[in-house]
Tab-separated table of C-alpha atoms in Angstrom:
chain	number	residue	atom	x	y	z
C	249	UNK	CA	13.759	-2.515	17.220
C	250	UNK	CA	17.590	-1.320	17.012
C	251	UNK	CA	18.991	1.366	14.728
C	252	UNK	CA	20.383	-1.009	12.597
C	253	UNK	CA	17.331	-1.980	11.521
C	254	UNK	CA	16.494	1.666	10.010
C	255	UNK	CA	20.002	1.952	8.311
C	256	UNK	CA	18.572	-0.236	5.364
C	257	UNK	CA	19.405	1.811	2.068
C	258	UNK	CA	15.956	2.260	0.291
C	259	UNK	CA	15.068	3.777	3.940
C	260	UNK	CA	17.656	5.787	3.969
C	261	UNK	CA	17.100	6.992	0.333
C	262	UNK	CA	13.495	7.906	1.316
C	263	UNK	CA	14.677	9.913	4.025
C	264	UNK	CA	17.497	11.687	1.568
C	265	UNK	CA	15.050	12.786	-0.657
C	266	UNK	CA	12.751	14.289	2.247
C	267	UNK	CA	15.920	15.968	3.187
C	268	UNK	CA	16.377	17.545	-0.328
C	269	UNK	CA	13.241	18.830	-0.136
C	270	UNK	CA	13.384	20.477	3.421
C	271	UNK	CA	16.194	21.875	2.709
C	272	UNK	CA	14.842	23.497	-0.536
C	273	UNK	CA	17.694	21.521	-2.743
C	274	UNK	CA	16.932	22.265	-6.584
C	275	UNK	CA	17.141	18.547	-6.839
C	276	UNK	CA	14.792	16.589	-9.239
C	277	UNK	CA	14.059	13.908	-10.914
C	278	UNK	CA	12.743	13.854	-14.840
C	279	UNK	CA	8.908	13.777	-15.325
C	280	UNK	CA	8.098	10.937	-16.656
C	281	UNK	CA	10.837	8.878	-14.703
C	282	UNK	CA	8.377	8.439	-11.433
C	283	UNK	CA	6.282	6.491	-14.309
C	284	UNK	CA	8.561	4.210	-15.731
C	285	UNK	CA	10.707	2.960	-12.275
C	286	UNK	CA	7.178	2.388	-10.728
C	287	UNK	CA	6.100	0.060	-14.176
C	288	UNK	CA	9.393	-1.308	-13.597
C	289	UNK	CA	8.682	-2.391	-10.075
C	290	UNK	CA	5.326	-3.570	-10.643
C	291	UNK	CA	6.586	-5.948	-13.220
C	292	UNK	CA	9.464	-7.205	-11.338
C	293	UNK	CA	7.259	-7.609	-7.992
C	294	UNK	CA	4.521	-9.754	-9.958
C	295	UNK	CA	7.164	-11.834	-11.963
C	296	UNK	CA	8.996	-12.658	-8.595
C	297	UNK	CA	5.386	-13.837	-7.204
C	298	UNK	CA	4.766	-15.911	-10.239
C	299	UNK	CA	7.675	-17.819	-9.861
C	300	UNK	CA	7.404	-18.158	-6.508
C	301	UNK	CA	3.796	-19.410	-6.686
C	302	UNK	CA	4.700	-21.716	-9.662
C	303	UNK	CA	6.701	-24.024	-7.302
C	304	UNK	CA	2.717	-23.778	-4.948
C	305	UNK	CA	-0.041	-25.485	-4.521
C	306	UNK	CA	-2.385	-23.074	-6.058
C	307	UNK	CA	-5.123	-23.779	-3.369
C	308	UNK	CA	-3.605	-22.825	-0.712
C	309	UNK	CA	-3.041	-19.170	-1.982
C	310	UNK	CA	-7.352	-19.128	-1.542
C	311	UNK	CA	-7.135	-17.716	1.922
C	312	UNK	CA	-4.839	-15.135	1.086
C	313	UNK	CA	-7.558	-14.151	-1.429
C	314	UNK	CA	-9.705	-13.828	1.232
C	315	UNK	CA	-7.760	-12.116	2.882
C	316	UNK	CA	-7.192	-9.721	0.704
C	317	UNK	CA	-10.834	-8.738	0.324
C	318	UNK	CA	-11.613	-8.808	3.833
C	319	UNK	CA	-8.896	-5.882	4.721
C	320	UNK	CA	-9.707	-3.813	1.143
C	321	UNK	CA	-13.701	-4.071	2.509
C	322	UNK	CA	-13.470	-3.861	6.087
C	323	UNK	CA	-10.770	-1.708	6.815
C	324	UNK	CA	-12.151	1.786	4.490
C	325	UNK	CA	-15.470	0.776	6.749
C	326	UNK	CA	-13.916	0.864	10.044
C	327	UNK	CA	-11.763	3.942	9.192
C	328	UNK	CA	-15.157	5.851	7.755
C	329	UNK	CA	-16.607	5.318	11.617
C	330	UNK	CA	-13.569	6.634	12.886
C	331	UNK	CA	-13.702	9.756	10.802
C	332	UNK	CA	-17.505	10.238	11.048
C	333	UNK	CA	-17.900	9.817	14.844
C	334	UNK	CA	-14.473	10.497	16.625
C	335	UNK	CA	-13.251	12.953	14.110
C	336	UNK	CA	-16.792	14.562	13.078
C	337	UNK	CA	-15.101	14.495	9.506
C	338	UNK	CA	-18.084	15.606	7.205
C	339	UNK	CA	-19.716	12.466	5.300
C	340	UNK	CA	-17.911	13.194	1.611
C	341	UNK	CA	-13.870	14.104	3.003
C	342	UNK	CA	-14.392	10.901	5.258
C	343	UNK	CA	-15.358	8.993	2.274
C	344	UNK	CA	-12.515	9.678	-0.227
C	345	UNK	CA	-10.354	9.554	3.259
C	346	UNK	CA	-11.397	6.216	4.163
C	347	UNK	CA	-11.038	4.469	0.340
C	348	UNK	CA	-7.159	5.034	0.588
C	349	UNK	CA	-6.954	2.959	4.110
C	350	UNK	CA	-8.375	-0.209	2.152
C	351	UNK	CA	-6.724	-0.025	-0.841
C	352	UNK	CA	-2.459	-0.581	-0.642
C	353	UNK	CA	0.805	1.008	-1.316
C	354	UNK	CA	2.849	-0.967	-3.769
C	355	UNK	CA	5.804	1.815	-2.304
C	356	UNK	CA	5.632	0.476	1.069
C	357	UNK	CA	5.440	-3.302	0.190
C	358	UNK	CA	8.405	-2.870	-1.859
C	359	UNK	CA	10.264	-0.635	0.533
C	360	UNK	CA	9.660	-3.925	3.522
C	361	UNK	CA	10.197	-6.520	0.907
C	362	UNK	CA	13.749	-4.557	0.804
C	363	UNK	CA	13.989	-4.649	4.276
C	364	UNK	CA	13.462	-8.222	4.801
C	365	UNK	CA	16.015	-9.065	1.913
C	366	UNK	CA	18.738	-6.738	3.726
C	367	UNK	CA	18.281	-8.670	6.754
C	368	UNK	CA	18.221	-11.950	4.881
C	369	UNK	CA	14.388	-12.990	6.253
C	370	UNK	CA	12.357	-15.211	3.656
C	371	UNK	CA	8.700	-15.057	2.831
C	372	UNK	CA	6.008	-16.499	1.338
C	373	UNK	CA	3.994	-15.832	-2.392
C	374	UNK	CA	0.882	-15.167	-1.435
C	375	UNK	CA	1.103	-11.768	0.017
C	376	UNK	CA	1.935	-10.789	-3.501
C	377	UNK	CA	-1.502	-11.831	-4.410
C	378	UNK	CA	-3.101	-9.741	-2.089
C	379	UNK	CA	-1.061	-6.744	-2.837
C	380	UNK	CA	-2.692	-7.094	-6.413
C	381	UNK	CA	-6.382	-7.899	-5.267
C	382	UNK	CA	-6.492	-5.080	-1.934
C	383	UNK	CA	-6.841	-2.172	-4.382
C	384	UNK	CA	-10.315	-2.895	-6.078
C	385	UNK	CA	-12.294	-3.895	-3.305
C	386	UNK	CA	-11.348	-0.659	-1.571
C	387	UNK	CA	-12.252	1.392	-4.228
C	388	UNK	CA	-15.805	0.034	-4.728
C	389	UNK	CA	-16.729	0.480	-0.916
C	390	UNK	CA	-15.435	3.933	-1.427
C	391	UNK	CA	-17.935	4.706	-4.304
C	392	UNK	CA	-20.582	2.837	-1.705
C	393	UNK	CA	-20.226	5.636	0.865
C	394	UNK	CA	-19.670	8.302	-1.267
C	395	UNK	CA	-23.343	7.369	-2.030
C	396	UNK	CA	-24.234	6.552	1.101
C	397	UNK	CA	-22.674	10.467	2.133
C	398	UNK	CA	-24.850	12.215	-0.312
C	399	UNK	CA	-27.836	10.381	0.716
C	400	UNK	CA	-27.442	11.288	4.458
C	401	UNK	CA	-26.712	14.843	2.803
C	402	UNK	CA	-29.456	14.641	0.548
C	403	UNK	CA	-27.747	15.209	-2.403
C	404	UNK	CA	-28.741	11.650	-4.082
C	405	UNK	CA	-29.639	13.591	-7.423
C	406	UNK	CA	-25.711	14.067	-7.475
C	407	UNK	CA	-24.885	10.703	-8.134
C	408	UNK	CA	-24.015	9.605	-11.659
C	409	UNK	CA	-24.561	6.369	-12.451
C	410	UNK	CA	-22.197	6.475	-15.729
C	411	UNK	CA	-19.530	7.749	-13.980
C	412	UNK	CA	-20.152	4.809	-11.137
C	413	UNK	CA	-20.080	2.461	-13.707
C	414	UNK	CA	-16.766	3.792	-15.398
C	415	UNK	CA	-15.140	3.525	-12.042
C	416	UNK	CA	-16.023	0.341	-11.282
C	417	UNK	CA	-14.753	-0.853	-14.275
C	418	UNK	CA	-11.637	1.405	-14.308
C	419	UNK	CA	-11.112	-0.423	-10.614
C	420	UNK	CA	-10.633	-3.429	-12.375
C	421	UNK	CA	-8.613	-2.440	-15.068
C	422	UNK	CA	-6.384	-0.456	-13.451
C	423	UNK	CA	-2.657	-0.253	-15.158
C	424	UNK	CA	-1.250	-1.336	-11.465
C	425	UNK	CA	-3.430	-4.388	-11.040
C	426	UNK	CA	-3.017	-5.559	-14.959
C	427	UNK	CA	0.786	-5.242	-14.092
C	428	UNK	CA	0.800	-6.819	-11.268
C	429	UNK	CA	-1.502	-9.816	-12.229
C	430	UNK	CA	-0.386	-9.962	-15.990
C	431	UNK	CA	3.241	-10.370	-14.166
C	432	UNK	CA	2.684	-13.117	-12.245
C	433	UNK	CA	1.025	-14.768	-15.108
C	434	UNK	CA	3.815	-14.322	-17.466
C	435	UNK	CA	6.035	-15.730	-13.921
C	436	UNK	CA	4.278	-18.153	-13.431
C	437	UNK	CA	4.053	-19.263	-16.731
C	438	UNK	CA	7.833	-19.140	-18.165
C	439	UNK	CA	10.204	-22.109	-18.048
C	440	UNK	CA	12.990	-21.813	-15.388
C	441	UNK	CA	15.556	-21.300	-18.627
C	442	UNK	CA	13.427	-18.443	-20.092
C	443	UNK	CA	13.260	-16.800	-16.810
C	444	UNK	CA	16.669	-16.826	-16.629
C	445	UNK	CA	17.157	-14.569	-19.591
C	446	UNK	CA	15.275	-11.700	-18.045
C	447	UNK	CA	16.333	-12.420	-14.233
C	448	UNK	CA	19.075	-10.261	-14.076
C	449	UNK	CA	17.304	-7.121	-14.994
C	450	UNK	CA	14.284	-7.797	-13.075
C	451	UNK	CA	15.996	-9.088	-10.078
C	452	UNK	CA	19.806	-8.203	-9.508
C	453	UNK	CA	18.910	-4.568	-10.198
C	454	UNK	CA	15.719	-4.218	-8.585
C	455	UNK	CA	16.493	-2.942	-5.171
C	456	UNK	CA	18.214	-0.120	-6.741
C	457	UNK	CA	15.611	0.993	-9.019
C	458	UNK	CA	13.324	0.995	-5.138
C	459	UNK	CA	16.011	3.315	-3.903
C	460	UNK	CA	15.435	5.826	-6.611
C	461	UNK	CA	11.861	5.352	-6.670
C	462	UNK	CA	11.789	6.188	-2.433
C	463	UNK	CA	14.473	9.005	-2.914
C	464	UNK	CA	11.466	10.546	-5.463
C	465	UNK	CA	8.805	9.903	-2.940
C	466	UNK	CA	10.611	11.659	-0.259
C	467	UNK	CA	10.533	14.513	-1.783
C	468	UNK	CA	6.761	14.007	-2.825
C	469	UNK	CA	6.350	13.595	1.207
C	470	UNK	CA	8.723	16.267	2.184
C	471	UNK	CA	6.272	19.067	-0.112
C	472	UNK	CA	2.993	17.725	1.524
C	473	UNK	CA	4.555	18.321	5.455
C	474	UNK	CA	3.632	21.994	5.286
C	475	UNK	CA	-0.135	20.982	4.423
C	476	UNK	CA	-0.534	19.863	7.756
C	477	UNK	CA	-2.239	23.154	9.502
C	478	UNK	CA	-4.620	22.340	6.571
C	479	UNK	CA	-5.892	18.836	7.575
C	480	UNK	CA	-5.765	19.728	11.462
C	481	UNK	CA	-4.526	17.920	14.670
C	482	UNK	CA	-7.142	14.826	14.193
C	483	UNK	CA	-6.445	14.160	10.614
C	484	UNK	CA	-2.727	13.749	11.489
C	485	UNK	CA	-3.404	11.774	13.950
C	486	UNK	CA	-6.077	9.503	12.582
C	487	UNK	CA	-3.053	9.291	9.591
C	488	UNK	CA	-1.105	7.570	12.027
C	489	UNK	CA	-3.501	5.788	14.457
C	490	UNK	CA	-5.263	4.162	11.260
C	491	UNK	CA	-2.152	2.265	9.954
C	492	UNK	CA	-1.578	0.814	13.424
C	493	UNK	CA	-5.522	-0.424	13.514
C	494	UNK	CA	-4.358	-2.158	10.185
C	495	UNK	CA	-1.215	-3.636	11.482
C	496	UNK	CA	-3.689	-4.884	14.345
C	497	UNK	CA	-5.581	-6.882	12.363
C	498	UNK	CA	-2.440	-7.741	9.931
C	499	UNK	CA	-0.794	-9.340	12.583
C	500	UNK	CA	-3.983	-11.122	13.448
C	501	UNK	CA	-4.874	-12.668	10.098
C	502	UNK	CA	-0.896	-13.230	8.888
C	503	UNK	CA	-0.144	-15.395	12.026
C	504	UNK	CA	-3.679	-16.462	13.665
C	505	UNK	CA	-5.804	-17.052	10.388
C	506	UNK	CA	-2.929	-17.876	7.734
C	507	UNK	CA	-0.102	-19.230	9.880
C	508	UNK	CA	2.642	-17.502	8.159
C	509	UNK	CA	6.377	-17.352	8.783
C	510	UNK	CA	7.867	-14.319	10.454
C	511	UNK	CA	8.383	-12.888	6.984
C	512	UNK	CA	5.068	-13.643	5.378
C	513	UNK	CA	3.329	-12.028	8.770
C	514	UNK	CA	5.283	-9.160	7.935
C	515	UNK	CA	4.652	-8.219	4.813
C	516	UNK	CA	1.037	-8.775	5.267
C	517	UNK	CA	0.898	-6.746	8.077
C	518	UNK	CA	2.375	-3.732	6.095
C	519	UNK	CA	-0.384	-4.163	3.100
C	520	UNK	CA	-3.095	-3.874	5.981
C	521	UNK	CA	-1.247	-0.817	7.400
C	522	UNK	CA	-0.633	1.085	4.245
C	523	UNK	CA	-2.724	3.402	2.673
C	524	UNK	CA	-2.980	3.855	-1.392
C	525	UNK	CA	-1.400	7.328	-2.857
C	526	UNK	CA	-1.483	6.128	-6.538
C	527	UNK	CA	-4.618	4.578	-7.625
C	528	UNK	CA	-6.973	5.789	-5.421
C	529	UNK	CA	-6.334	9.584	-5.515
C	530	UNK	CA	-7.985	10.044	-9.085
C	531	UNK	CA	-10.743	7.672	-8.533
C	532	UNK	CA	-11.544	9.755	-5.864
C	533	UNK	CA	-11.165	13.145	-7.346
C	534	UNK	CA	-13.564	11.478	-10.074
C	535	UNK	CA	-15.903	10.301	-7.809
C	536	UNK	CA	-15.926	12.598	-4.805
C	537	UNK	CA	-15.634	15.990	-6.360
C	538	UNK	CA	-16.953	17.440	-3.695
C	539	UNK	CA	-14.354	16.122	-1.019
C	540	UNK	CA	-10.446	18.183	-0.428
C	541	UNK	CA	-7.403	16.617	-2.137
C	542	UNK	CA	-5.096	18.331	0.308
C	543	UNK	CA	-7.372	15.823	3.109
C	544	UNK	CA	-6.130	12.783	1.315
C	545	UNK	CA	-3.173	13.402	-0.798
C	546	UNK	CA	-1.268	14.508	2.556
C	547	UNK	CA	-2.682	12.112	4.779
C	548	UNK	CA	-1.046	9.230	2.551
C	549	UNK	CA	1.625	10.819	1.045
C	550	UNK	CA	3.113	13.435	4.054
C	551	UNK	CA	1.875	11.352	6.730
C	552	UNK	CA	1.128	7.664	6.651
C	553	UNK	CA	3.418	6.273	4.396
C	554	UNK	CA	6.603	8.360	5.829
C	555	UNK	CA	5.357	6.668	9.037
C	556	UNK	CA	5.515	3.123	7.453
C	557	UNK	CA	8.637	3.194	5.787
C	558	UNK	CA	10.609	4.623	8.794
C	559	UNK	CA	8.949	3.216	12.211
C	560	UNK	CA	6.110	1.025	10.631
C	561	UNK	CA	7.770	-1.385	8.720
C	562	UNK	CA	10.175	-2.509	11.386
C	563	UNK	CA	7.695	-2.263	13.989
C	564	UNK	CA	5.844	-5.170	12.168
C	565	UNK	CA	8.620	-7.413	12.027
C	566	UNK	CA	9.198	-6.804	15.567
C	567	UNK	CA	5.503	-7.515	16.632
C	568	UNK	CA	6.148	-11.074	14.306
C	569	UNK	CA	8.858	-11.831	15.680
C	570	UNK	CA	7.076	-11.768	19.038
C	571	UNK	CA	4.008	-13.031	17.785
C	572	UNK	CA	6.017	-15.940	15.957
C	573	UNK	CA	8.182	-16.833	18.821
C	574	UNK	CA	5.472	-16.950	21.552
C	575	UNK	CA	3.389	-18.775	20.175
C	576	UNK	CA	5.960	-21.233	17.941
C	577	UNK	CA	9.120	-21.069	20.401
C	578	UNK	CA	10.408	-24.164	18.790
């Protein structure tokens, strides 16, 4: 992994922002502007994947359905154990912590979608897909052992089943996934000669809008870095250890299971490494009232996703490049 491959400029935005706000620069962004680039993004991201899975046999895209709902079941299960019996997390912190490992961060997709476009690597459609199926799954094993927590606590009589019943729907309905899937629709859909029309705002421009977007989340990252006395030495670390038990089994299922290329291996390897900062956190706070924002909201926002975006992502491509070229050296 050389320098060069850091110096990519959403990176580098990401890291300008988290400058701006160590440094205690009055810089900001407007409110509502966080909103709009990440609608923006969503739509551009799923109207890419449309046309890209247009020109696809639909069929094959089933495994990377499967996929997808293996990681956003399996992976909040394996990080609850962690939390529970290495970290001795109590049952409802571990539960909100572990929804946000299964779920996905549409940031840090974007951010290594960027990075394989700025070193000219090529990908397939389907990890698009999963980015827009990983979120619900992960959410309704969350609600699971948040129940499963206050029956071990024996606080049953807590759980509402109206307000499980709102979240489970809300999970589905959620203004990222109806983006993202309502995009590749419409992509999918469109003529090459109507797509055309909209192609150079959604496409020529795109990588700058990511740049803003990251310089904004740096400085989202850069406030939560003095929260970390809060969430102790384990938390941190489990905030880094758990993305690379993702990337694990990333690596696994991208190059084993779904015989990707170097760049499709990639980019599923960083949706089973990331951990969700946007969807999640209020369907927790709903759900787990009991459980610490601070526990969550600056595990994925101070410490995971910096981690991604500045030594995860290329770490992945590295790992299949190897993966790619040992066991496909021709």
């Amino acid at each position: 992994m050389s320098l060069s491959s850091l110096l990519v400029p959403a990176i580098l935005f990401f890291a300008l922002g988290m400058f701006a706000c160590l440094i205690k620069s009055d810089l900001k962004f407007p409110p509502d502007m966080h909103k709009m680039i990440v609608i923006y993004l969503l739509i551009g991201i799923g109207l890419h994947g449309g046309k890209a899975l247009a020109g696809s046999d639909m069929a094959s895209a089933i495994p990377a359905v499967w996929a997808a709902l293996g990681f956003g079941i399996g992976l909040p299960i394996v990080a609850y154990l962690i939390l529970r019996m290495v970290g001795k997390i109590d049952p409802l912190n571990a539960a909100a912590i572990s929804a946000h490992y299964g779920s996905v961060s549409a940031g840090t997709y974007m951010t290594a979608v960027a990075f394989l476009a700025g070193i000219g690597v090529t990908y397939e459609a389907y990890p698009v897909i999963m980015l827009a199926i990983m979120e619900s799954p992960a959410i309704m094993i969350g609600l699971v052992l948040a129940g499963y927590s206050r029956k071990i606590m024996g606080g049953a009589a807590k759980a509402d089943k109206g307000m499980y019943k709102h979240l489970i729907i809300e999970a589905f309905t959620n203004g990222s996934i109806l983006l993202l899937f309502g995009s590749m629709a419409i992509g999918w859909m469109v003529s090459d000669p109507s797509y055309k029309k909209i192609e150079p705002f959604f496409e020529l421009i795109f990588m700058g809008a990511l740049c803003i977007f990251l310089c904004d989340m740096g400085m989202e990252a850069g406030k939560r870095l003095s929260e970390f006395k809060s969430v102790g030495v384990f938390l941190v670390s489990f905030g880094i250890v758990m993305p690379l038990i993702g990337a694990v089994c990333g690596l696994f299922v991208g190059h084993f299971l779904l015989g990707y290329s170097v760049g499709g291996i990639t980019l599923v390897t960083v949706l089973a490494a990331s951990c969700s900062y946007i969807a999640v956190p209020p369907a927790m706070r709903l759900a787990i009232p009991e459980a610490n924002p601070s526990f969550y909201l600056t595990l994925s926002l101070g410490c995971t996703f910096p981690f991604n975006v500045v030594i995860g992502i290329p770490m992945y491509y590295a790992a299949a490049q190897y993966l790619h070229a040992t066991y496909y050296p021709w």
